[in-house]
Short mmCIF file of N, CA, C and O in Angstrom, two decimals:
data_model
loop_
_atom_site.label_atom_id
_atom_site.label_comp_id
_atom_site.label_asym_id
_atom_site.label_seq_id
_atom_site.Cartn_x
_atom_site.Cartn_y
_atom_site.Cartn_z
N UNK A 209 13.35 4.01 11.62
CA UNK A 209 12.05 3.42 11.36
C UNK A 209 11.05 3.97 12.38
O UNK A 209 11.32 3.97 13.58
N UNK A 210 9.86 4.44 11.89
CA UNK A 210 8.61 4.86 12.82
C UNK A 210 8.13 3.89 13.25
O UNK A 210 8.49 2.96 12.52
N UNK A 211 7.35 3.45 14.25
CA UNK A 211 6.26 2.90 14.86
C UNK A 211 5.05 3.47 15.17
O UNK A 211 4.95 4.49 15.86
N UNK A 212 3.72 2.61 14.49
CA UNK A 212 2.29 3.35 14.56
C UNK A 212 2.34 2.64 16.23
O UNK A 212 2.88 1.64 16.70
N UNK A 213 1.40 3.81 16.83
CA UNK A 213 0.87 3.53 18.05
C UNK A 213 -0.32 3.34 17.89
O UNK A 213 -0.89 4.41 17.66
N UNK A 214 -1.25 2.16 17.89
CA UNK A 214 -2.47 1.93 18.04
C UNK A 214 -2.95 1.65 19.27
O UNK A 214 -2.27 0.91 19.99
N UNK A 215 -4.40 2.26 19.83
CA UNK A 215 -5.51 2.30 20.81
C UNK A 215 -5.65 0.79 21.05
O UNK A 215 -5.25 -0.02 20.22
N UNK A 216 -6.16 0.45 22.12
CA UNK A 216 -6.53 -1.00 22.89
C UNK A 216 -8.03 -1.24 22.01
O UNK A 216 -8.51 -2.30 21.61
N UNK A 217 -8.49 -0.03 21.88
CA UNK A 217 -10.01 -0.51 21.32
C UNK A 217 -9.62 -1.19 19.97
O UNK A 217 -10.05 -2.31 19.74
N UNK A 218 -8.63 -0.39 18.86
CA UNK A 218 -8.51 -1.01 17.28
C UNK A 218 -7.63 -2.25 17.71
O UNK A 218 -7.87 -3.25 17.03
N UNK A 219 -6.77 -2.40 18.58
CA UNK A 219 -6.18 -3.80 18.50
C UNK A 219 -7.19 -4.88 19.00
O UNK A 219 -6.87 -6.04 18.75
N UNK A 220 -8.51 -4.66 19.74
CA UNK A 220 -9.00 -5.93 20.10
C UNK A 220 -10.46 -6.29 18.72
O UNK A 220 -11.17 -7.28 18.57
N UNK A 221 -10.38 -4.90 17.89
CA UNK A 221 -11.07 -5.04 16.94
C UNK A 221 -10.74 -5.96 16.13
O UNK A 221 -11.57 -6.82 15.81
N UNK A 222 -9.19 -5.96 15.54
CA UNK A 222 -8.23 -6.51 14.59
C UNK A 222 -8.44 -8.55 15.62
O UNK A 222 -8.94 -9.52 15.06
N UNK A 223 -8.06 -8.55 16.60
CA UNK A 223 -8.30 -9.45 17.27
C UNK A 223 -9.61 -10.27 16.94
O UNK A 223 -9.58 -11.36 16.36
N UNK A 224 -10.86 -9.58 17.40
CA UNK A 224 -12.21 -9.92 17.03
C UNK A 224 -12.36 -10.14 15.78
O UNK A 224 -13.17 -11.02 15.50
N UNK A 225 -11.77 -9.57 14.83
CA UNK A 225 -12.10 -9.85 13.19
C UNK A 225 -11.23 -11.48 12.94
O UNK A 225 -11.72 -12.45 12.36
N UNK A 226 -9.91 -11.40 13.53
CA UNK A 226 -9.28 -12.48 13.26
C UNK A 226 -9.79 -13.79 14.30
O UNK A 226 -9.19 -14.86 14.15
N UNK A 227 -10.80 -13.72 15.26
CA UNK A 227 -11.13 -14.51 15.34
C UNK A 227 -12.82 -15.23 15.14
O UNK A 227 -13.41 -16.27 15.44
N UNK A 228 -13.06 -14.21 14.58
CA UNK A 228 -14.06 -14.72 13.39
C UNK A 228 -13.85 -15.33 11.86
O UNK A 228 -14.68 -15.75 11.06
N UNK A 229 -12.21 -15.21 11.78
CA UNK A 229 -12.30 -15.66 10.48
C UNK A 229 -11.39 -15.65 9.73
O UNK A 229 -10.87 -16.57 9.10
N UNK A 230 -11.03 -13.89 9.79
CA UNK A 230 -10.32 -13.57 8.92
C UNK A 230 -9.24 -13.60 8.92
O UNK A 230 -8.84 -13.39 10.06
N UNK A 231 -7.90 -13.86 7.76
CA UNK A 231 -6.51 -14.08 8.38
C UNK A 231 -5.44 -12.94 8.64
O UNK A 231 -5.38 -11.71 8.55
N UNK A 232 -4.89 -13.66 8.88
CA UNK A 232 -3.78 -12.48 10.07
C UNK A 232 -3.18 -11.75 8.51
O UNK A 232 -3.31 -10.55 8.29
N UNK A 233 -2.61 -12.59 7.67
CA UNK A 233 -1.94 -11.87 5.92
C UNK A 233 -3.24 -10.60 5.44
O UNK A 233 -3.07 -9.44 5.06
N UNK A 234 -4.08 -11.11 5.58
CA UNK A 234 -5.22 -10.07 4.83
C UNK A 234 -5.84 -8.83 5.83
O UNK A 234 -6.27 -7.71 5.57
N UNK A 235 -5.68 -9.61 7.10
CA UNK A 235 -5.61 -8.07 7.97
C UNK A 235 -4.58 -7.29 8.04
O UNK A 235 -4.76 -6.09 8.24
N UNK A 236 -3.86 -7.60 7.95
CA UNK A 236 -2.56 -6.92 7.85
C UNK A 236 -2.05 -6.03 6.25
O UNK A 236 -1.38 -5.01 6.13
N UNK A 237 -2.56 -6.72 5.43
CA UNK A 237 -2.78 -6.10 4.20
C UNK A 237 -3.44 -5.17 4.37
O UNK A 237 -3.04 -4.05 4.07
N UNK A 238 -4.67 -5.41 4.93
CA UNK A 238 -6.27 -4.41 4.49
C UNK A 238 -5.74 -3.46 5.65
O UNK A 238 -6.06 -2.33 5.28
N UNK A 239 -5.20 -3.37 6.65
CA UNK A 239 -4.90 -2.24 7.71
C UNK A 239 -3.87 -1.88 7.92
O UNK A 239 -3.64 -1.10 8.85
N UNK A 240 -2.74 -2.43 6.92
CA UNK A 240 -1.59 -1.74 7.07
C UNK A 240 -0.51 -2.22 8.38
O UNK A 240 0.55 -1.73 8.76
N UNK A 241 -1.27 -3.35 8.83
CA UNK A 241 -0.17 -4.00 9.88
C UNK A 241 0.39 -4.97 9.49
O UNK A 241 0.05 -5.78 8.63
N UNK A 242 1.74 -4.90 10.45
CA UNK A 242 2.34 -6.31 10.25
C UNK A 242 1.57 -7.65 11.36
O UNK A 242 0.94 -7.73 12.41
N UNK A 243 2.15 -8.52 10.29
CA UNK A 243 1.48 -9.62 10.96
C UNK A 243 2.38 -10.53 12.35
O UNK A 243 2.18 -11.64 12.85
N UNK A 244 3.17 -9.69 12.56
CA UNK A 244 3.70 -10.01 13.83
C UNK A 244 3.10 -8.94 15.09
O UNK A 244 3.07 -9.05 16.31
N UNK A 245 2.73 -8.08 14.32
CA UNK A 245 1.96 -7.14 15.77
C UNK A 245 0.74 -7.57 16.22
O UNK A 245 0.30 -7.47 17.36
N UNK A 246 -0.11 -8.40 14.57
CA UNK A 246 -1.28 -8.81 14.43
C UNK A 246 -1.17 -10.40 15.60
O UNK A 246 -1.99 -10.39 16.51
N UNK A 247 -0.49 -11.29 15.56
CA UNK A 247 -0.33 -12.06 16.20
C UNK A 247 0.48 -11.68 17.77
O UNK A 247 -0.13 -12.24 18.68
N UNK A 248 1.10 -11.28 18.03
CA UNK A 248 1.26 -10.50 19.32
C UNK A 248 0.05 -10.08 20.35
O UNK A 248 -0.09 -10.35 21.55
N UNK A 249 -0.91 -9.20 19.32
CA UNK A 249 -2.37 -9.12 19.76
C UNK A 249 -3.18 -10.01 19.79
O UNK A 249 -4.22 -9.87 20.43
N UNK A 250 -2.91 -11.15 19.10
CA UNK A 250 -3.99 -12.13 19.38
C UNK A 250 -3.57 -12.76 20.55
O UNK A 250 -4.30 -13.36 21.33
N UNK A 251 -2.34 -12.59 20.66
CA UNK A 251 -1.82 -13.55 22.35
C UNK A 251 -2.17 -13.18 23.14
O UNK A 251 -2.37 -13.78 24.19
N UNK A 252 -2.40 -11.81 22.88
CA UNK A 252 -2.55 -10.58 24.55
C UNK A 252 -4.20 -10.75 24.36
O UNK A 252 -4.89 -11.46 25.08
N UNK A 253 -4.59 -10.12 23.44
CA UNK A 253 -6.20 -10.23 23.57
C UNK A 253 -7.26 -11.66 23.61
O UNK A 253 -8.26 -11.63 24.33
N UNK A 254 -7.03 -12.57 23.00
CA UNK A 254 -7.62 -13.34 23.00
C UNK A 254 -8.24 -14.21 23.81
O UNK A 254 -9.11 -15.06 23.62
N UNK A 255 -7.67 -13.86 24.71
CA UNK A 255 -8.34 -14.61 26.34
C UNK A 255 -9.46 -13.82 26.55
O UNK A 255 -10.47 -14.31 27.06
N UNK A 256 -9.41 -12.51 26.16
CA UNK A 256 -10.65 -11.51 26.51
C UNK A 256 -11.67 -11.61 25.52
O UNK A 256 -12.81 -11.46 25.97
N UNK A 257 -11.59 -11.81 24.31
CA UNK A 257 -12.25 -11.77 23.41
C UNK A 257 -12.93 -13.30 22.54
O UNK A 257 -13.22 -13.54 21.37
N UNK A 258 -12.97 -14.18 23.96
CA UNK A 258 -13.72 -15.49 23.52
C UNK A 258 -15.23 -15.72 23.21
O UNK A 258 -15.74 -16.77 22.81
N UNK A 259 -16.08 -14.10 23.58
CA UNK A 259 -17.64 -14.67 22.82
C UNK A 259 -17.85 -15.33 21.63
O UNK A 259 -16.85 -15.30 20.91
N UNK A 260 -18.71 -15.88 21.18
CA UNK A 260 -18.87 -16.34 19.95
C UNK A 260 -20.39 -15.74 19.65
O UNK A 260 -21.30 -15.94 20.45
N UNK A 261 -20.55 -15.05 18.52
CA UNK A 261 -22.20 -14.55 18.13
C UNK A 261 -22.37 -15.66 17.93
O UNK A 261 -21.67 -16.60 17.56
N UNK A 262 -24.20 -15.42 18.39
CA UNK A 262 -24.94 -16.57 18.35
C UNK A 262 -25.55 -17.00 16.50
O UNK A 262 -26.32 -17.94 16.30
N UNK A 263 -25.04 -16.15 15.40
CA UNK A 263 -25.12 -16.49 14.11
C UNK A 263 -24.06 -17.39 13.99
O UNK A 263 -24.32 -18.52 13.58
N UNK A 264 -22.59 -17.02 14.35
CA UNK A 264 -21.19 -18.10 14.69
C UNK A 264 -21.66 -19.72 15.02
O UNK A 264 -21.45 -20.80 14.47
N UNK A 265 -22.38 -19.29 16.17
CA UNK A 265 -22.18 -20.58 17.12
C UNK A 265 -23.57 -21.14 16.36
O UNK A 265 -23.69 -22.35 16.58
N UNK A 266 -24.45 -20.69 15.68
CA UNK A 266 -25.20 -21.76 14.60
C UNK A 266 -24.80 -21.99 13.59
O UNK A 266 -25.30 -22.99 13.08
N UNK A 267 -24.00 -21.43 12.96
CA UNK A 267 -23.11 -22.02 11.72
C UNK A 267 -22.17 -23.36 11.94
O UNK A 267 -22.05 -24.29 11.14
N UNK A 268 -21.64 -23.27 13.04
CA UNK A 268 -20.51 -24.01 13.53
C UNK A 268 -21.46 -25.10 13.65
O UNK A 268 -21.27 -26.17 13.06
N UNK A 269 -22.90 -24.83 14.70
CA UNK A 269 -23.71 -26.51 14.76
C UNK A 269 -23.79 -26.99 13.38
O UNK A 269 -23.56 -28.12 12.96
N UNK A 270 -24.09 -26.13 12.87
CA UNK A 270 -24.99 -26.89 11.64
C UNK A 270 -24.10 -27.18 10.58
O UNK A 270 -24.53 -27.42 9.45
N UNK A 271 -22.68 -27.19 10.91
CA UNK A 271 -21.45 -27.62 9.82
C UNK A 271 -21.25 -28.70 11.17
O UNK A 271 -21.28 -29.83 10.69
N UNK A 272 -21.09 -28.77 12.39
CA UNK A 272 -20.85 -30.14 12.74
C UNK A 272 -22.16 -31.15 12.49
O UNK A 272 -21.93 -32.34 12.75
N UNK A 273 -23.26 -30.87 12.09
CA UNK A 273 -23.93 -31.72 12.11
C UNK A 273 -23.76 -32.15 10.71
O UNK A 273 -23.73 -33.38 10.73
N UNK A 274 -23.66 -31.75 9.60
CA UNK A 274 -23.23 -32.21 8.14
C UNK A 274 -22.01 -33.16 8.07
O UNK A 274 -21.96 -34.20 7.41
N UNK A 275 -21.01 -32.64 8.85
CA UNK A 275 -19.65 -33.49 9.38
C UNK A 275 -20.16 -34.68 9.76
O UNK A 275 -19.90 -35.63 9.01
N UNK A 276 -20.85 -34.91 10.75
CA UNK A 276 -21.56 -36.13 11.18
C UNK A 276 -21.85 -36.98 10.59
O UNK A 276 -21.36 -38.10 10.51
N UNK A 277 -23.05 -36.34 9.88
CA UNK A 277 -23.55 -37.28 8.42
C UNK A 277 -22.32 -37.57 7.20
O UNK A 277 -22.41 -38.38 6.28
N UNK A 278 -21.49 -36.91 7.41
CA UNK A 278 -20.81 -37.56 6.14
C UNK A 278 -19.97 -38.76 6.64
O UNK A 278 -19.60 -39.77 6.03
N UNK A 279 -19.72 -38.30 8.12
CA UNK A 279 -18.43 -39.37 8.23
C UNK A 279 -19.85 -40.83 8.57
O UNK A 279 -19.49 -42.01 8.49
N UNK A 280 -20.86 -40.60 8.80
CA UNK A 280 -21.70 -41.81 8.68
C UNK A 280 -22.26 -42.38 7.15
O UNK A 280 -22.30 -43.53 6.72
N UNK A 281 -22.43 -41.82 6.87
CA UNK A 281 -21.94 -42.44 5.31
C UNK A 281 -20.72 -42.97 4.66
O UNK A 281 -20.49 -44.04 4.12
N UNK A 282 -20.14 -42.11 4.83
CA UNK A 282 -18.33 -42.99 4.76
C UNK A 282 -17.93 -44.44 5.60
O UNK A 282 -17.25 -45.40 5.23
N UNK A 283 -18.69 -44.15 6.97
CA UNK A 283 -19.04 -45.54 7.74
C UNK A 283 -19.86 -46.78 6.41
O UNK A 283 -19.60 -47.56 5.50
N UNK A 284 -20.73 -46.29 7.03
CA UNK A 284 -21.57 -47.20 5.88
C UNK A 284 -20.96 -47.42 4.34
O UNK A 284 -21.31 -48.39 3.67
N UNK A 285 -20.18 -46.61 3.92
CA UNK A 285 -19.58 -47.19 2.70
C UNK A 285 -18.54 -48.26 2.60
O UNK A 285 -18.48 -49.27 1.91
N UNK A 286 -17.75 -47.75 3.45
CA UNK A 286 -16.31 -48.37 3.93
C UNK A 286 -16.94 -50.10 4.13
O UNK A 286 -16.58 -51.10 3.51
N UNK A 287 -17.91 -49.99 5.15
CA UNK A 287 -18.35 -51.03 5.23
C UNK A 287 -19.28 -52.16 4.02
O UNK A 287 -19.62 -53.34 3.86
N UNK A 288 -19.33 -51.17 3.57
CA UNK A 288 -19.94 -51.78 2.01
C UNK A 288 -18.92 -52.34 1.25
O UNK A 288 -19.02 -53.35 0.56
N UNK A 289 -17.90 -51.61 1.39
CA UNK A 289 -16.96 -52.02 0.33
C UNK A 289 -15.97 -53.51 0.75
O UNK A 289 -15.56 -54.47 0.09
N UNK A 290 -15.88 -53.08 2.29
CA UNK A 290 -14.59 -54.11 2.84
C UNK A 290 -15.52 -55.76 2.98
O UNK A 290 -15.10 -56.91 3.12
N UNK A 291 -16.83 -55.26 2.89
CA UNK A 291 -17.38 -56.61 2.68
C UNK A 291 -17.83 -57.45 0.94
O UNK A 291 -18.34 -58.47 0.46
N UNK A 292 -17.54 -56.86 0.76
CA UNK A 292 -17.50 -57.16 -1.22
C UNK A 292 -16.25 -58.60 -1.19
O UNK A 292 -15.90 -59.13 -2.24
#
């Protein structure tokens, strides 16, 4: 059996993609890795590769703030109901 040797730069790429989002099965599909090398690299890299873009880190507010409002409505329902 061969082994690909990949560069530090494409493994922290693969890293960066998977921690924006994408999963370890479909990177590994789309690049031809296994997903045990793919997770190996996320152990090693991921301490290095904690920025979050600032498009990220406003998506994330503005889905916790919808979260918010729902579970306050669910408040207010719950309470609607258990008093019936």
């Amino acid at each position: 059996m061969t082994y690909k040797k990949y560069d530090e730069q494409f493994k922290k790429r693969i890293v960066k993609l998977h921690i924006e989002g994408k999963s370890v099965p479909d990177l590994g599909a789309e690049y031809g890795i296994s997903p045990t090398s793919i997770y190996t690299w996320v152990k090693i890299y991921s301490n290095i590769e904690t920025t979050i873009s600032p498009k990220k880190l406003n998506e994330i507010s503005r889905e916790n703030i919808r979260l918010k409002k729902e579970v306050e409505i669910l408040k207010q329902a719950m309470s609607i109901m258990s008093s019936k």
